[in-house]
Amino acid sequence: THRKKVAGAVGFNVRNGNFCIVRSKTTLLATGDAVRLWPNASGLPFNTWQSPFNNGAGHAMAFRAGASLANMELTVNTLVPKGFSAAGLNAFMGMGAYLVNSLGERYMQKVHPMAEGAPRYLLALGTYREMKGGRGPCYVDSRHLPKEAMHYLTTRLLPVDKDTFMIFCKQKGLNLEKDLLEIDISETQIAGITGSVSGLVIDEEGKTTVDRLYAAGACTVPSYALSGALATGYTVGSEAAKVALTISDAGGYNKEDVEKEFRAVYAPVNRKEGLPCQRFENKLRQIMADYVGDIKTEKGLKTGLEKLKALEEKRDEVKAENFHELMRVAEFRDLLLIGELVAKAALERKESRMGSAHIRGDYPATDDEHFHGSMILKKGRANTIQVTFEPANKTAQ
Ligand SMILES: Cc1cc2nc3c(=O)[nH]c(=O)nc-3n(C[C@H](O)[C@H](O)[C@H](O)COP(=O)(O)OP(=O)(O)OC[C@H]3O[C@@H](n4cnc5c(N)ncnc54)[C@H](O)[C@@H]3O)c2cc1C
C-alpha cells in the first residue's frame, strides 16, 4: 500500500526464485476459497475434495493491506465417503438415495422437510447429530434405487465428481446395489460455495474496504459458487479496469516495506538449519482440529489461539530447501493467519449458526437477537486482529 491505497503486489517465481514487483492502478484478488486448514477424509492434505492450492492467500493479503473480512468462523463442511475425500454425495441425494444411521433409520426428516434434499450444510448437521447421539456410523443407502438410476449414478455422475470414485468402491469391495456406503463429515473450508457468507467484504462494484483493491469469486462474501464466481468476475473485473483508466499513475511504493518483505520471504531458503514446512502445516491442522474444529468452546478457542501464537513464534525455524518449498512456506504463513482469524471470530460469536458451520458447545442455540449479522475482522494496531459485530442489514455485500 502507498498512502492507504493498494499500489500493486510483490511475488516470486516458484521455479527460479526471481522476486517481482507489480505496480498497478487497481488490483483484483480472485484466489478462491481457503482449504488445508483442517485434516480431511483422505488424511492427505493435497488429496482433497477442493483445490488444495487455494490457501486463503487473497484473504491474507487483503487483511494485511487493511481490508475487512466477514464471518470467517462460519466454515463449510460436507459429507464424503469415509476415508475418501470425494465429492459425489450430491449425486447420491439427487438420484434419491437415503441417509441412514447404524440402526438403519433415515434421519434427515428430523432436520428438514425435504429430508435428503436439504441443503448440504444441513445434511452434515443431521449426520453430525446422529453420530454424537450414539447412532453412528452413518451411511448412504442406495440399495432401493431402480437399475437405470444406479447405472446413471455409477457410470455418469460419481466418476465425474471424482474419477477414482468407482475404483475406491471396488477396492473396498462395495457394491452400491447391495451395500451401505459409510460416510463422514469432512473437507472443512472457508468457502465460496452456495450458501456461504464468509470472505472479503466487497461493495456492489467489488471494491474491498481498501482503496484500489477489488475482489471477486470464492474469496468474497457474496460468492455463491460457480455462477457467483462468473458474475462477480465479470462485473468486478470490468469495474476495476474502468477505474484503472481514470488513474494516471499507479503511484509510488515504500521501498523499505518492499525490502522488508523481500528479506522475510527469502529467509527460509537462506537458513542453514531449520525444520521442514510440512511439519508446521501438519501441526497447524492438528491445532485447528483439536480446538477450532467441530464443537468449539471458549476455553478451547483460547487454547487454540495460544497454540497458534506459539506456532507463529516458531516460524523463524522453518527452512525451505528450494523455491517450491519456499512457496509452501508462504502458503503456511497465510494459512496460519486465516486460522487465527477463524478462531478469533468464533470466540466472539457466542451462539451456534448455520448447521455444522459453527457449533459452540457452550452456546448451542442460535441467538438471532444478538448475532444475526456479520463478524467483521480487520487489522488493528500493532498487527492485532480486531473483531466487531455488524447487524445483518448493515453488512456491505
Ligand atoms: C469438487 C467441486 C465441485 C463443485 N461443483 C460445483 C457445482 O456443481 N456448481 C457450482 O456452481 N459450483 C461448484 N463448485 C464450486 C465452484 O467450483 C467454485 O465456487 C468456483 O470455482 C470459484 O471460482 P473462483 O474463480 O473464485 O476460484 P477458483 O476457481 O478456486 O480459482 C482460484 C484460483 O486462484 C489460484 N490461486 C490461489 N492462490 C493463489 C496464489 N497465492 N497465487 C496465485 N494463484 C493463486 C488457484 O490456483 C486457482 O486457479 C465446486 C467446487 C468443487 C471443488
XYZ file of C-alpha atoms and ligand atoms in Angstrom:
450
model
C 0.000 0.000 0.000
C 1.001 3.592 -0.516
C -0.843 6.406 1.235
C -3.551 3.932 2.238
C -4.101 2.856 -1.378
C -3.113 -0.521 -2.775
C -0.325 0.123 -5.269
C 0.220 -3.418 -6.594
C 1.705 -6.662 -5.356
C 5.007 -8.438 -4.831
C 5.722 -12.062 -5.568
C 8.366 -14.563 -6.542
C 8.762 -17.064 -9.330
C 8.426 -20.544 -7.820
C 10.782 -22.059 -10.435
C 13.757 -19.672 -10.472
C 13.068 -17.645 -7.326
C 13.067 -14.266 -9.088
C 11.418 -11.570 -6.993
C 8.987 -9.299 -8.793
C 7.209 -6.064 -8.025
C 3.962 -5.459 -9.892
C 2.755 -1.876 -9.782
C -0.906 -1.449 -10.629
C -3.578 1.219 -10.677
C -6.178 -1.241 -9.444
C -5.587 -4.721 -8.045
C -8.078 -7.604 -8.129
C -7.940 -10.672 -5.893
C -9.545 -13.890 -7.171
C -7.724 -16.574 -5.208
C -10.717 -18.767 -4.394
C -11.595 -20.348 -1.076
C -9.289 -21.365 1.778
C -8.635 -25.055 2.353
C -5.888 -27.177 4.006
C -6.666 -25.733 7.430
C -8.281 -28.868 8.827
C -7.473 -32.563 8.326
C -9.545 -34.147 5.565
C -11.057 -37.576 4.979
C -8.184 -38.973 2.912
C -5.651 -37.869 5.530
C -3.648 -36.312 2.682
C -3.894 -32.515 2.504
C -3.335 -32.474 -1.252
C -5.870 -35.218 -1.959
C -8.944 -33.253 -1.130
C -12.447 -32.558 -2.369
C -11.465 -28.971 -3.189
C -8.485 -27.348 -4.882
C -5.646 -27.788 -2.355
C -3.788 -24.848 -3.874
C -6.338 -22.383 -2.553
C -4.998 -21.493 0.848
C -6.563 -18.120 1.508
C -3.721 -16.088 0.001
C -6.144 -13.411 -1.181
C -7.871 -13.216 2.190
C -4.494 -12.908 3.930
C -3.014 -10.327 1.539
C -6.117 -8.177 1.764
C -6.230 -8.410 5.554
C -2.595 -7.306 5.792
C -3.410 -4.388 3.499
C -6.191 -3.341 5.904
C -9.291 -4.808 4.217
C -12.261 -6.170 6.155
C -13.226 -9.837 6.156
C -16.555 -11.206 7.341
C -17.741 -14.357 9.096
C -14.539 -16.351 8.856
C -15.893 -18.579 11.643
C -18.827 -19.759 9.502
C -16.965 -22.542 7.764
C -18.468 -25.114 5.428
C -18.003 -28.856 5.555
C -19.622 -31.692 3.695
C -20.391 -35.397 3.626
C -17.889 -37.688 1.950
C -17.364 -41.449 1.856
C -15.421 -42.444 4.968
C -11.696 -42.160 4.231
C -12.169 -40.745 0.737
C -12.065 -37.014 0.010
C -14.546 -37.086 -2.828
C -17.458 -35.036 -3.937
C -20.391 -37.174 -5.015
C -22.832 -37.192 -2.136
C -24.932 -34.630 -4.040
C -25.213 -37.140 -6.855
C -26.476 -39.833 -4.471
C -29.007 -37.460 -2.908
C -30.119 -36.172 -6.304
C -30.823 -39.704 -7.505
C -32.921 -40.438 -4.411
C -30.543 -42.281 -2.059
C -31.186 -42.181 1.701
C -29.012 -41.307 4.666
C -29.351 -43.886 7.435
C -27.846 -44.356 10.877
C -26.438 -47.543 12.399
C -29.992 -48.618 13.336
C -30.964 -48.416 9.681
C -33.216 -45.401 10.328
C -33.463 -42.448 7.963
C -32.756 -39.322 9.987
C -32.935 -36.298 7.709
C -36.727 -35.866 8.118
C -35.947 -34.745 11.680
C -33.836 -31.894 10.309
C -35.578 -30.597 7.176
C -38.927 -31.199 5.401
C -37.026 -32.085 2.215
C -35.093 -34.780 4.124
C -32.091 -35.843 1.984
C -32.915 -32.980 -0.401
C -31.950 -30.447 2.297
C -29.031 -28.046 1.781
C -25.597 -29.607 2.135
C -24.776 -27.957 5.462
C -27.936 -29.447 6.970
C -27.053 -32.927 5.692
C -23.789 -32.508 7.585
C -25.627 -31.262 10.695
C -28.138 -34.154 10.642
C -25.326 -36.685 10.288
C -23.316 -34.983 12.974
C -26.275 -35.232 15.412
C -26.688 -38.945 14.741
C -23.006 -39.595 15.326
C -22.834 -37.535 18.510
C -26.143 -39.044 19.653
C -24.574 -42.507 19.653
C -26.364 -43.705 16.499
C -23.345 -43.707 14.211
C -21.706 -44.678 11.963
C -23.933 -43.227 9.256
C -24.335 -44.476 5.714
C -25.661 -43.714 2.257
C -28.284 -46.288 1.320
C -28.737 -46.570 -2.441
C -29.982 -50.172 -2.470
C -33.562 -49.223 -3.369
C -32.644 -47.202 -6.470
C -34.002 -48.510 -9.786
C -31.438 -50.194 -12.054
C -31.341 -47.309 -14.570
C -30.806 -44.739 -11.804
C -27.999 -46.829 -10.339
C -26.420 -47.220 -13.761
C -26.532 -43.455 -14.367
C -25.138 -42.796 -10.889
C -22.204 -45.190 -11.146
C -21.254 -44.556 -14.769
C -22.048 -40.865 -15.288
C -22.331 -38.956 -12.018
C -19.916 -40.400 -9.464
C -16.917 -40.823 -11.815
C -17.341 -37.227 -12.972
C -17.354 -35.855 -9.436
C -14.169 -37.823 -8.732
C -12.797 -40.090 -11.432
C -11.486 -42.618 -8.919
C -14.844 -42.953 -7.118
C -15.778 -46.357 -8.537
C -12.191 -47.615 -8.113
C -12.482 -46.685 -4.434
C -15.739 -48.684 -4.158
C -14.163 -51.654 -5.947
C -11.117 -51.646 -3.693
C -13.395 -51.513 -0.650
C -15.407 -54.412 -2.061
C -18.509 -52.208 -2.087
C -21.437 -52.958 -4.354
C -23.735 -49.945 -4.091
C -26.731 -52.065 -5.159
C -26.281 -54.271 -2.101
C -24.076 -52.476 0.405
C -24.262 -49.340 2.506
C -21.568 -46.694 1.970
C -20.167 -45.367 5.252
C -19.860 -41.585 5.346
C -18.016 -38.927 7.292
C -18.173 -35.152 7.753
C -15.056 -33.587 6.319
C -13.435 -31.118 3.890
C -13.912 -28.057 6.069
C -13.184 -24.862 4.184
C -13.629 -21.115 4.260
C -15.918 -21.416 1.377
C -17.088 -19.628 -1.664
C -19.784 -22.129 -2.398
C -23.563 -21.923 -2.304
C -24.836 -20.599 0.985
C -21.500 -19.494 2.405
C -21.201 -15.998 3.839
C -17.523 -15.741 4.642
C -14.669 -13.931 2.962
C -13.679 -10.485 1.813
C -16.260 -7.752 2.245
C -16.904 -6.041 -1.086
C -19.376 -3.410 -2.221
C -21.632 -3.641 -5.288
C -18.716 -2.761 -7.582
C -16.477 -5.362 -5.995
C -14.321 -2.879 -4.131
C -12.932 -4.043 -0.808
C -12.737 -1.650 2.119
C -9.248 -0.575 0.953
C -8.859 1.900 -1.875
C -7.921 0.438 -5.298
C -8.271 -3.146 -4.065
C -11.011 -5.303 -5.634
C -12.013 -8.917 -5.122
C -14.197 -11.421 -6.943
C -15.294 -15.029 -6.702
C -14.987 -17.507 -3.879
C -12.731 -15.311 -1.739
C -15.568 -12.801 -1.246
C -18.717 -12.828 0.885
C -21.303 -12.837 -1.945
C -19.515 -15.513 -3.977
C -22.271 -18.109 -4.480
C -20.431 -20.958 -6.252
C -19.663 -21.025 -9.959
C -22.411 -18.666 -11.087
C -21.344 -16.192 -8.398
C -17.693 -16.503 -9.383
C -18.540 -15.883 -13.038
C -20.870 -12.973 -12.307
C -18.554 -11.216 -9.860
C -15.520 -11.992 -12.022
C -17.122 -10.253 -14.972
C -18.595 -7.255 -13.173
C -15.718 -6.628 -10.782
C -13.106 -7.151 -13.487
C -14.884 -4.628 -15.723
C -15.189 -2.133 -12.886
C -11.537 -2.455 -11.823
C -10.436 -1.940 -15.438
C -12.735 1.066 -15.840
C -11.407 2.699 -12.675
C -7.796 1.969 -13.703
C -8.381 4.009 -16.859
C -9.222 7.048 -14.751
C -5.979 6.840 -12.723
C -2.952 8.415 -14.372
C -0.258 6.691 -12.336
C -0.094 3.617 -10.092
C 1.686 5.728 -7.505
C 4.859 5.011 -5.624
C 5.564 2.429 -3.011
C 7.504 2.349 0.186
C 10.910 0.848 -0.664
C 11.584 -0.058 2.960
C 8.348 -2.078 3.120
C 9.259 -3.956 -0.040
C 12.797 -4.670 1.153
C 11.433 -5.919 4.461
C 9.043 -8.223 2.630
C 11.886 -9.386 0.352
C 14.053 -10.369 3.327
C 11.157 -12.079 5.115
C 10.102 -14.054 2.036
C 13.581 -15.410 1.254
C 14.775 -16.012 4.834
C 13.673 -19.705 4.944
C 15.662 -20.584 1.818
C 18.775 -18.821 3.116
C 18.589 -20.531 6.506
C 21.320 -23.094 7.212
C 19.234 -25.103 9.665
C 15.574 -25.483 10.377
C 12.526 -27.716 10.187
C 10.557 -28.580 7.044
C 7.418 -26.522 6.492
C 5.262 -29.644 6.222
C 5.802 -30.273 9.952
C 4.471 -26.801 10.766
C 1.491 -27.144 8.461
C 0.586 -30.544 9.959
C 0.788 -29.019 13.425
C -1.464 -26.164 12.328
C -4.107 -28.627 11.086
C -3.897 -30.543 14.344
C -4.459 -27.379 16.403
C -7.390 -26.392 14.197
C -8.973 -29.849 14.528
C -8.432 -30.057 18.290
C -9.519 -26.548 19.292
C -11.180 -24.812 16.334
C -12.978 -27.880 14.994
C -16.426 -29.493 15.250
C -17.540 -28.260 18.669
C -15.981 -25.034 19.816
C -15.881 -23.680 23.348
C -14.441 -20.521 24.854
C -11.714 -22.414 26.680
C -10.870 -24.480 23.604
C -10.722 -21.466 21.289
C -8.500 -19.540 23.700
C -6.203 -22.558 23.986
C -6.183 -22.861 20.197
C -5.239 -19.199 19.827
C -2.380 -19.606 22.303
C -1.088 -22.604 20.375
C -1.372 -20.771 17.061
C 0.592 -17.894 18.548
C 3.276 -20.308 19.753
C 3.460 -21.751 16.238
C 3.751 -18.236 14.812
C 6.648 -17.525 17.161
C 8.448 -20.572 15.803
C 8.010 -19.510 12.187
C 11.651 -18.392 12.102
C 12.650 -22.041 12.391
C 11.106 -23.044 9.061
C 13.612 -23.985 6.400
C 12.975 -24.290 2.653
C 15.275 -26.462 0.524
C 14.194 -24.895 -2.775
C 11.787 -22.361 -4.269
C 8.938 -24.854 -4.376
C 9.248 -25.308 -0.627
C 9.546 -21.548 -0.276
C 6.098 -21.304 -1.857
C 4.787 -23.735 0.768
C 6.284 -21.536 3.496
C 4.450 -18.511 2.068
C 1.245 -20.566 1.992
C 1.777 -21.658 5.586
C 2.154 -18.033 6.655
C -1.230 -17.253 5.094
C -2.888 -20.383 6.497
C -1.691 -19.519 9.974
C -3.224 -16.061 9.738
C -6.511 -17.478 8.419
C -6.556 -19.970 11.304
C -6.216 -17.108 13.774
C -8.975 -15.133 12.056
C -11.333 -18.121 12.244
C -10.586 -18.709 15.927
C -10.930 -15.028 16.867
C -14.274 -14.652 15.123
C -15.523 -17.989 16.504
C -14.689 -16.783 20.002
C -16.837 -13.682 19.566
C -19.814 -15.477 18.009
C -21.314 -16.777 21.227
C -24.027 -18.852 19.579
C -24.358 -21.739 17.104
C -25.360 -20.961 13.499
C -25.814 -22.438 10.041
C -25.924 -26.129 10.868
C -22.457 -27.575 11.208
C -20.818 -24.298 10.112
C -20.385 -23.017 13.646
C -21.239 -25.122 16.680
C -20.411 -23.648 20.081
C -20.746 -26.327 22.746
C -21.129 -23.599 25.380
C -23.725 -21.672 23.318
C -25.659 -24.397 21.452
C -28.633 -22.238 20.395
C -28.864 -19.742 17.545
C -29.177 -16.272 19.038
C -30.767 -14.004 16.428
C -31.255 -11.230 18.930
C -27.521 -10.698 19.350
C -25.812 -12.424 16.422
C -27.975 -12.126 13.300
C -25.257 -10.429 11.316
C -21.586 -10.497 10.473
C -18.402 -10.758 12.469
C -16.105 -8.248 10.783
C -12.356 -8.788 11.064
C -9.846 -6.060 10.448
C -6.206 -5.402 11.201
C -5.899 -3.347 14.373
C -2.960 -1.518 15.895
C 0.359 -3.390 16.127
C -0.944 -6.081 13.771
C -3.660 -7.209 16.156
C -6.918 -8.708 14.924
C -9.920 -6.500 15.572
C -13.358 -8.160 15.641
C -16.603 -6.206 15.562
C -20.186 -7.332 15.073
C -22.331 -5.756 12.381
C -26.102 -6.456 12.299
C -27.316 -8.130 9.085
C -28.924 -5.098 7.495
C -25.670 -3.114 7.728
C -23.159 -5.556 6.209
C -21.940 -4.418 2.787
C -22.496 -7.178 0.250
C -15.339 -30.676 -6.428
C -16.087 -29.388 -6.616
C -17.327 -29.402 -7.219
C -18.015 -28.219 -7.422
N -19.232 -28.273 -8.035
C -19.892 -27.135 -8.284
C -21.132 -27.163 -8.972
O -21.622 -28.226 -9.355
N -21.773 -25.986 -9.191
C -21.262 -24.791 -8.787
O -21.878 -23.754 -9.021
N -20.079 -24.732 -8.131
C -19.384 -25.862 -7.866
N -18.188 -25.815 -7.192
C -17.702 -24.510 -6.694
C -17.010 -23.720 -7.788
O -16.081 -24.547 -8.459
C -16.283 -22.522 -7.159
O -17.209 -21.759 -6.427
C -15.630 -21.645 -8.224
O -14.667 -22.383 -8.960
C -14.950 -20.448 -7.596
O -14.277 -19.741 -8.611
P -13.082 -18.750 -8.286
O -12.539 -18.287 -9.600
O -13.492 -17.729 -7.309
O -11.986 -19.659 -7.543
P -11.171 -20.889 -8.134
O -11.850 -21.480 -9.313
O -10.887 -21.773 -6.979
O -9.824 -20.206 -8.654
C -8.881 -19.629 -7.772
C -7.541 -19.627 -8.488
O -6.588 -18.869 -7.739
C -5.345 -19.556 -7.760
N -4.575 -19.146 -6.587
C -4.894 -19.310 -5.282
N -3.942 -18.773 -4.504
C -3.008 -18.245 -5.329
C -1.793 -17.541 -5.123
N -1.325 -17.276 -3.910
N -1.096 -17.145 -6.202
C -1.537 -17.408 -7.454
N -2.687 -18.068 -7.715
C -3.404 -18.477 -6.661
C -5.723 -21.022 -7.743
O -4.679 -21.828 -8.220
C -6.951 -21.025 -8.662
O -6.584 -21.192 -10.003
C -17.468 -26.985 -6.985
C -16.210 -26.967 -6.374
C -15.529 -28.151 -6.184
C -14.183 -28.107 -5.526
